[in-house]
Every structure is written in C-alpha cells, then in structure tokens.
Coordinates of C-alpha atoms in Angstrom, one line a residue:
X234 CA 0.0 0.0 0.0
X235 CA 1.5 3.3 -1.0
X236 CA 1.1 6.0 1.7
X237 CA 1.1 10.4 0.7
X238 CA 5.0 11.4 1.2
X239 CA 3.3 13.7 4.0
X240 CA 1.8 10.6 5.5
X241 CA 5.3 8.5 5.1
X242 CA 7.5 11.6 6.7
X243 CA 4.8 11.6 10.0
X244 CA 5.3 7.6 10.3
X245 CA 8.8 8.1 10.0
X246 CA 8.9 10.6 12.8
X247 CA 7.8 8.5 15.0
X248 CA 10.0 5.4 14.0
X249 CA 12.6 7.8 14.3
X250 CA 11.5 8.6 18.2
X251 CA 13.7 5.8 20.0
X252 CA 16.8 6.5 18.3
X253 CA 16.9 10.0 19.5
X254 CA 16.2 8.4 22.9
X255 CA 19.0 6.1 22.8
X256 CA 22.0 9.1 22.3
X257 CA 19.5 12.0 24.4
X258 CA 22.1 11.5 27.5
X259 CA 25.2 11.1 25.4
X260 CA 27.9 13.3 26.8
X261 CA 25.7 15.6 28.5
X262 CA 22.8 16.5 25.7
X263 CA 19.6 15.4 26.3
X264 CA 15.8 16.2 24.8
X265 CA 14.4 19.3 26.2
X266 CA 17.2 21.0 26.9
X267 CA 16.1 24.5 27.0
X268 CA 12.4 23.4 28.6
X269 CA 12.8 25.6 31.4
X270 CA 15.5 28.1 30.4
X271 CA 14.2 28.9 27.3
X272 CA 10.6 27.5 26.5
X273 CA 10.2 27.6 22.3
X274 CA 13.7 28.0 21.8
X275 CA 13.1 25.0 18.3
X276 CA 10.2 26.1 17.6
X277 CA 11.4 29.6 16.9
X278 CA 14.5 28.1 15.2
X279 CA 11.5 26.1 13.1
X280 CA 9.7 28.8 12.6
X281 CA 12.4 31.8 11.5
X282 CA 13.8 28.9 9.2
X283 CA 10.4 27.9 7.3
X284 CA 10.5 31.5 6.4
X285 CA 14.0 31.9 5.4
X286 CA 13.8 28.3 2.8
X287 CA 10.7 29.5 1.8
X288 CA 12.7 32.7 -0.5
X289 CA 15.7 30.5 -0.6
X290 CA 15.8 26.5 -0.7
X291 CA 19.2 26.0 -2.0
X292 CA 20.6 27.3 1.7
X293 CA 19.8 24.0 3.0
X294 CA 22.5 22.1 1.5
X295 CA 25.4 24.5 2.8
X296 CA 23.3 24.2 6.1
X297 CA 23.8 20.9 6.1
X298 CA 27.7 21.3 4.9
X299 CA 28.8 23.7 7.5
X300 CA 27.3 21.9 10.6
X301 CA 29.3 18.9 8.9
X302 CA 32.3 20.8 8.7
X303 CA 31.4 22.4 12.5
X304 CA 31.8 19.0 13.6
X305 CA 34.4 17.5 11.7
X306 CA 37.0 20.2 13.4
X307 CA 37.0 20.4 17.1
X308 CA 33.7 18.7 17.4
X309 CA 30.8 20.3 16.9
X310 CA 31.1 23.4 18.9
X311 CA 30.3 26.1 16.8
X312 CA 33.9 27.1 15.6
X313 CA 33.1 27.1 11.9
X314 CA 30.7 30.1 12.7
X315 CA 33.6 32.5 14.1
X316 CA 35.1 35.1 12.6
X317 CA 38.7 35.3 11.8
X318 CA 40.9 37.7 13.9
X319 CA 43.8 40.0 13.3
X320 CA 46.1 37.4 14.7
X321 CA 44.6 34.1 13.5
X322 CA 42.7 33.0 11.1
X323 CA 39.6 31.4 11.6
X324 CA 37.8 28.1 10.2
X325 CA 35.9 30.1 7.6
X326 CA 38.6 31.3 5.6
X327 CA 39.9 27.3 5.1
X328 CA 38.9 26.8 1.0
X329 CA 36.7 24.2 2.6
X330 CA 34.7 26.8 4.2
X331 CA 35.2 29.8 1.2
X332 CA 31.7 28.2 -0.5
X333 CA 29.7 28.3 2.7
X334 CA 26.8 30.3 2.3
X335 CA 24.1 31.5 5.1
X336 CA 26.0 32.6 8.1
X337 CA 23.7 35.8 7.9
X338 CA 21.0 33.9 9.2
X339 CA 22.4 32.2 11.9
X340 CA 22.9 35.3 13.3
X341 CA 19.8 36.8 12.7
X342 CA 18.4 33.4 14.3
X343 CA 20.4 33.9 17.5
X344 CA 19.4 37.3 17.7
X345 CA 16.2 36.5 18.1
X346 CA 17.0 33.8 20.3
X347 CA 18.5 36.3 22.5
X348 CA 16.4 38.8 22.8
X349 CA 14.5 35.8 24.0
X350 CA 16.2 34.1 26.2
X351 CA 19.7 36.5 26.4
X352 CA 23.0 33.6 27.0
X353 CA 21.0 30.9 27.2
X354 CA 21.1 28.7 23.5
X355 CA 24.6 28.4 21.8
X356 CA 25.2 28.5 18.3
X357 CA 26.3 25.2 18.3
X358 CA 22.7 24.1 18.8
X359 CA 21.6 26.8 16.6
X360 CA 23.8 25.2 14.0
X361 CA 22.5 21.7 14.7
X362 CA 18.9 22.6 14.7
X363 CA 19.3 24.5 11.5
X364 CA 20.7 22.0 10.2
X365 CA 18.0 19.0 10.9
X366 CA 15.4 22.0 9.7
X367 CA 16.7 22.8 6.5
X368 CA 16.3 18.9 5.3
X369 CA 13.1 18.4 7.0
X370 CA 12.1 21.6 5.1
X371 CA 12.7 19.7 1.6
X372 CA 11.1 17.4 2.3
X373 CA 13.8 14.9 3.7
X374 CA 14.0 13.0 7.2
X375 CA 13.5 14.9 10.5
X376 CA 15.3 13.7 13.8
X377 CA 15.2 15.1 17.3
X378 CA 18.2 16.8 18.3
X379 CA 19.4 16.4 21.9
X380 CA 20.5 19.6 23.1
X381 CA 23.3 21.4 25.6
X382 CA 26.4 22.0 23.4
X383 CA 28.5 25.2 24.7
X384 CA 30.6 27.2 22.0
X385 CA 33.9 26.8 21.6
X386 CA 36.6 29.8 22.1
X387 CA 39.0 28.6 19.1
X388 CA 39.1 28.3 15.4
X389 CA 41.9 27.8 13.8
X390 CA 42.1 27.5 9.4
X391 CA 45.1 25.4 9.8
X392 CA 42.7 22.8 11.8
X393 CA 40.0 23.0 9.1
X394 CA 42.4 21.7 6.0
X395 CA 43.5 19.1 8.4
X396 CA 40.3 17.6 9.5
X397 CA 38.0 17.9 6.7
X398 CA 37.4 15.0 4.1
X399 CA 38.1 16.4 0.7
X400 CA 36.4 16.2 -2.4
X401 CA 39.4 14.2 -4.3
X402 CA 39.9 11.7 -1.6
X403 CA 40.1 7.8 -2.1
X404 CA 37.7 5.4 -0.1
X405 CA 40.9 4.8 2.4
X406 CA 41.4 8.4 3.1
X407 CA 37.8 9.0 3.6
X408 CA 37.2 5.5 6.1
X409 CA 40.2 7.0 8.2
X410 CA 39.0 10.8 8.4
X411 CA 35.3 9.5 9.8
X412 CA 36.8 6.6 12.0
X413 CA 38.8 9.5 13.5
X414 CA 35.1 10.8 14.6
X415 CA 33.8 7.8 15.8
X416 CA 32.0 7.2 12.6
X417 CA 32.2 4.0 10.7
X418 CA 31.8 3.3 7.2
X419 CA 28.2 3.0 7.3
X420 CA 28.0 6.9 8.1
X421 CA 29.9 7.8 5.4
X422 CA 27.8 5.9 2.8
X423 CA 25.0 7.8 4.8
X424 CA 26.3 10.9 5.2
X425 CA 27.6 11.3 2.0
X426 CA 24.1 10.9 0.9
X427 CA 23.4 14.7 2.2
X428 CA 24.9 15.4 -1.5
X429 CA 21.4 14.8 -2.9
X430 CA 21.0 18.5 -2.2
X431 CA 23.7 21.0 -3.2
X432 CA 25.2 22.3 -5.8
X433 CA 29.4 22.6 -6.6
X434 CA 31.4 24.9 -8.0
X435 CA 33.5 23.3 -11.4
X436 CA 36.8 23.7 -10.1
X437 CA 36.5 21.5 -7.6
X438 CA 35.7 18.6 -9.8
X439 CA 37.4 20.0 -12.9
X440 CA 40.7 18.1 -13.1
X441 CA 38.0 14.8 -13.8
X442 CA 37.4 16.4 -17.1
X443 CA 40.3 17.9 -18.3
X444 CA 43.6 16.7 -16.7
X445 CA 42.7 13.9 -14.3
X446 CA 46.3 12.1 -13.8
X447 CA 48.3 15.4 -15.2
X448 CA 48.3 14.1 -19.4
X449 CA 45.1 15.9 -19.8
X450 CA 43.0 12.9 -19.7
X451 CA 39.1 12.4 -17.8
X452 CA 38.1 10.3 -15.1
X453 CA 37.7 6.8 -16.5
X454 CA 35.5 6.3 -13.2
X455 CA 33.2 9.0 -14.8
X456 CA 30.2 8.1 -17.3
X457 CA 31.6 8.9 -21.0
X458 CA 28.0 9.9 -21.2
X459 CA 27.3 12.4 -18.7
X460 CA 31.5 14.2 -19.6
X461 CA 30.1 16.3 -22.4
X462 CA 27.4 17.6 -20.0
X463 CA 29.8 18.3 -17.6
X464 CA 32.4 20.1 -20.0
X465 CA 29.6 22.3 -21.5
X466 CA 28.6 23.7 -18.5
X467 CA 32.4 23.8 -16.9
X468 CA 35.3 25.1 -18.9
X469 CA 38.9 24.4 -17.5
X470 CA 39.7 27.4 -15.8
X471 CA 36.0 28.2 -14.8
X472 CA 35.9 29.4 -11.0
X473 CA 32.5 30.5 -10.3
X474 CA 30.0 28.3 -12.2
X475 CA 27.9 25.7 -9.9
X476 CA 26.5 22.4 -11.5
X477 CA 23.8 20.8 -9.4
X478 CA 24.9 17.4 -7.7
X479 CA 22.0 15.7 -8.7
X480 CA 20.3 17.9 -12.3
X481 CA 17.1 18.0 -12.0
X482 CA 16.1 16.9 -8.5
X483 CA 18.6 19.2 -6.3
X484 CA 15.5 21.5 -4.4
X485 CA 14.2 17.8 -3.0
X486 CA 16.1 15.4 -0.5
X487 CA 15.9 12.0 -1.4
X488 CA 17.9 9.2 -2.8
X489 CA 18.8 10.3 -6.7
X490 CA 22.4 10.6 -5.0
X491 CA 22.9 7.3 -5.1
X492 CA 21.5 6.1 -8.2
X493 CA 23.5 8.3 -9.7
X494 CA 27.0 7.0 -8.1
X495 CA 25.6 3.4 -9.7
X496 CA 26.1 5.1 -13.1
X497 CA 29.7 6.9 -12.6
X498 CA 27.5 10.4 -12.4
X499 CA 29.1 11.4 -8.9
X500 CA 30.4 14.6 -9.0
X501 CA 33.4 14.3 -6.9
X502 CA 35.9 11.7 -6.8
X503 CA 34.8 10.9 -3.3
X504 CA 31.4 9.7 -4.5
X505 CA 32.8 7.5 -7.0
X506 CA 35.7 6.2 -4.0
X507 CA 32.1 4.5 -2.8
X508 CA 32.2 2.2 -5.2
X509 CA 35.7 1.0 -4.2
X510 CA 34.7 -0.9 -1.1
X511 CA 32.9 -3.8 -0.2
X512 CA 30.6 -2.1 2.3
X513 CA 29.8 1.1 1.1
X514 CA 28.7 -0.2 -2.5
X515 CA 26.4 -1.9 -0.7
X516 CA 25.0 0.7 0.7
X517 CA 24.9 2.7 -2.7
X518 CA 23.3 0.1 -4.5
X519 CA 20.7 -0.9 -2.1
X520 CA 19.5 3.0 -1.5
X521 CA 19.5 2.9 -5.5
X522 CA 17.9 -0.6 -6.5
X523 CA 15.1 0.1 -3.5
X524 CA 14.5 4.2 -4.0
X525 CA 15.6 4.9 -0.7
X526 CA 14.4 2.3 1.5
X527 CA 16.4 3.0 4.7
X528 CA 18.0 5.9 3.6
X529 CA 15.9 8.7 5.7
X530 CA 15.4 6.4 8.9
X531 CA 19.8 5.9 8.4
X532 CA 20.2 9.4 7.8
X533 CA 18.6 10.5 10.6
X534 CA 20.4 8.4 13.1
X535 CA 23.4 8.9 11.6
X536 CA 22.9 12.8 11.9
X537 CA 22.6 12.5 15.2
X538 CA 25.6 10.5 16.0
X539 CA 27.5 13.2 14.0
X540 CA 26.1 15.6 16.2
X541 CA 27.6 14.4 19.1
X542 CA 31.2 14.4 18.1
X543 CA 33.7 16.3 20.4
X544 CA 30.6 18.7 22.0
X545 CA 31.4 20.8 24.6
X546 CA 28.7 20.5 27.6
X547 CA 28.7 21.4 31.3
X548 CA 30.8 24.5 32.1
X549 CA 33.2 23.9 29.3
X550 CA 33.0 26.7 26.1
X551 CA 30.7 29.1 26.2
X552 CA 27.4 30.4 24.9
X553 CA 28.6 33.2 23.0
X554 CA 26.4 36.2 22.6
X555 CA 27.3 36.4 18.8
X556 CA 27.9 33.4 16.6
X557 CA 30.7 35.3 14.6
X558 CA 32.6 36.3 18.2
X559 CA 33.8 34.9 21.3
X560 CA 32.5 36.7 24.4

C-alpha cells in the first residue's frame, strides 16, 4: 500500500522517536534542553527557518555542509561560525569553508534567540537545529536533536584543512577521516548521501574532465556519457559556475544521489571512491535498487551520531552572545 509522502515523513517521525532516545544522554545532551531556560527556543528556530527556505531553498545544502564541517573540526562546537581575527585565522577562511553560504542567518536566528532568552542557547545548537530544519524543510528525514552543546573559544584555518574530508579523496582516506570521529563506514555511505541537495562549483571537480592524472585525460570512473554535460557547463579554468549534484532533483532530498553514483555520475571523486569498497557499494546500490528504503530512517540516526562528536557540555566553552565572536 502506498502511503502520501506527507503521511510516510509523519510515520517516519515516530520510527525515528527511540533513536533519538537512545543518544539523548550522550555526553551531556539530552531532549528538552532548554524546557525551562528557554521554552520555544526549536520552535522559533523552526519557525524563522520555514521563512527563510521559503525565499531561498538551495541554503539548505550549505546548512547541512557547515554543521558537517562544525563537527568535523573540534567537534561540533560552533567554531566554523567564528570570525577570523587579526592574529589568526579562523575556520571560515579554510577553501573548505570559502563556499559556505548562510552565516547571515544564523545570526539573525540567534538574535532573536536572545532577545528571548539572552545567553542561554549556543550557536552550536543553533547550528545543529538548523541543520536537521533545512532537510526536513525539503522534504527529507526529521530527527530530534538532543541539546546542551557550549561554544567553543578557538578556530583555527590550519585545523580545518586538516580535518576535513576532501572532495578528491580515495575510499581509504575518507574511512580514516570519519573513524577519526567515531564514525564508521556506514556513516559515510549515509552521510555522503546529504549530496542529494547542493550544488558545486566546477573547479572543484574539474581536473576529472580535463587533466585527471596530469596528461590531460578524464576520469575513466566517470560516465563517457554524462563528460560532455559536464564540460559544456564547466570550462577548464572556470571558477565560479555551480552544476547541481543531482540535475534535476537538487530542491528535494531524497535518494537520486545514489543512483546516480551506480552510473559513474558522482560529481566528486569521493562519491565515486564508494564504489571502491565492499561495504559502502552496498550501501549505494541498495538505497539505488530500493529508491531509498532505509535511507531517511539511516540518515537521521546517523545525523545524530554526528552531532555528538567532540561537544562541549557542562561549564566547558561558552554560549557566545554572537555566533561570529567569542565573548
């Protein structure tokens, strides 16, 4: 029996219910966090965020990417939000982070969270909550997010290049960067499903079309079919053009991501690397071969395993007043 996608979203919510109870007490976050310090504090995040993917949708990939990124560098304690400063600089200016788009409104969120509730709900939260929002809001899987991460007081560019997976790397390179988390390889098939949404920029796939091993040759992991495409709408020293990760379908979260790794149309060489391990191909071919069976309910847990890497809780960090400063 076929259920409304409305219909199969609410059902999943409340499959989803027992695995946010089974990491709500993980290093200090739990569910209603802010209950009694700061009653509505999601449901204003919820609520500023309907309105802000209502005029622009696209946001919700680099949401997604940049509490990613939060995570993958000191644990997800807000760092990738800071400004840099005259004598370092910060997480945002890593190349990683130059394509990030949307830290206006996380500011204008926590602005209105504290005029609310003044020091009360971090940015890391902020961060985390935005990001389960944006997905939900296309669509995609929701999760409840257990609360009570603190800020961290240091970013650091250097850290950022270190600890973040890049777009070129092989299957071993990527298996080691999300062990180093705690994550295992089923989380990176999962998580690397968030690239159903999104869009990139040429030059950071380029090389696959025009000089892939330095003789100016392609990608032979690439489809010969989809090249052309790909060279029509990217020229070789084209900086600023963005090709949607998945044409056609990039506005709605779902499992085209994966289908399209089964037929060498990954954009980055990491998404092909998926297909280079027993365990991970899997993965890929079963989201493709059964449109997405598992992939919202895995997704959801897998976000909020990622969201309890490295947090800060208790007295450490801070709750900065601004996202973009330390106090």
């Amino acid at each position: 029996m076929a259920f409304p996608r409305n219909v199969a979203i609410f059902l999943l919510h409340l499959v989803l219910l027992p695995i946010a109870f089974q990491h709500c007490n993980a290093k200090g976050l739990k569910l209603d966090f802010y209950k009694k310090t700061c009653p509505g504090a999601e449901a204003t995040v919820k609520h500023m965020m309907t309105g802000f993917m209502s005029r622009a949708p696209t946001l919700a990939a680099s949401f997604l990417r940049m509490h990613f990124h939060d995570c993958f560098v000191r644990g997800c304690d807000g760092s990738v939000l800071l400004n840099s400063t005259r004598k370092s600089k910060s997480e945002k200016d890593a190349i990683p982070n130059q394509t990030l788009r949307g830290f206006q409104v996380i500011d204008t969120i926590k602005s209105a969270l504290e005029k609310k509730c003044p020091g009360v709900v971090s940015c890391a939260d902020i961060l985390a909550l935005v990001a389960r929002d944006a997905v939900s809001l296309l669509n995609g899987p929701f999760w409840i997010v257990p609360l009570g991460r603190r800020d961290g007081r240091v970013s650091l560019m250097n850290e950022a290049l270190a600890n973040l997976p890049p777009p070129f790397a092989n299957i071993t390179e990527l298996k080691a960067s999300f062990a180093a988390k705690g994550l295992n390889t089923k989380d990176l098939a999962v998580l690397s499903g968030g690239h159903t949404i999104g869009n990139a920029h040429c030059f950071v796939f380029s090389s696959r079309l025009y000089n892939f091993t330095g003789k100016g040759d392609t990608d032979p992991s690439l489809d010969p079919k989809y090249i052309p495409f790909l060279k029509k709408k990217c020229k070789p020293e084209d900086v600023t053009t963005l090709v949607e990760m998945t044409p056609g379908t990039v506005k709605s979260f779902d499992e085209d991501y994966y289908t399209l790794i089964t037929k060498g149309r990954g954009l980055f060489q990491s998404d092909a690397a998926l297909l280079d391990d027993r365990q991970t191909r899997a993965y890929v071919k079963l989201q493709a071969t059964s449109h997405g069976s598992t992939f919202f309910r895995d997704f959801a847990a897998s976000m909020v395993k990622l969201g309890k890497v490295g947090v800060l809780t208790g007295k450490a960090g801070e709750i900065r007043r601004h996202c973009a400063l330390v106090n």
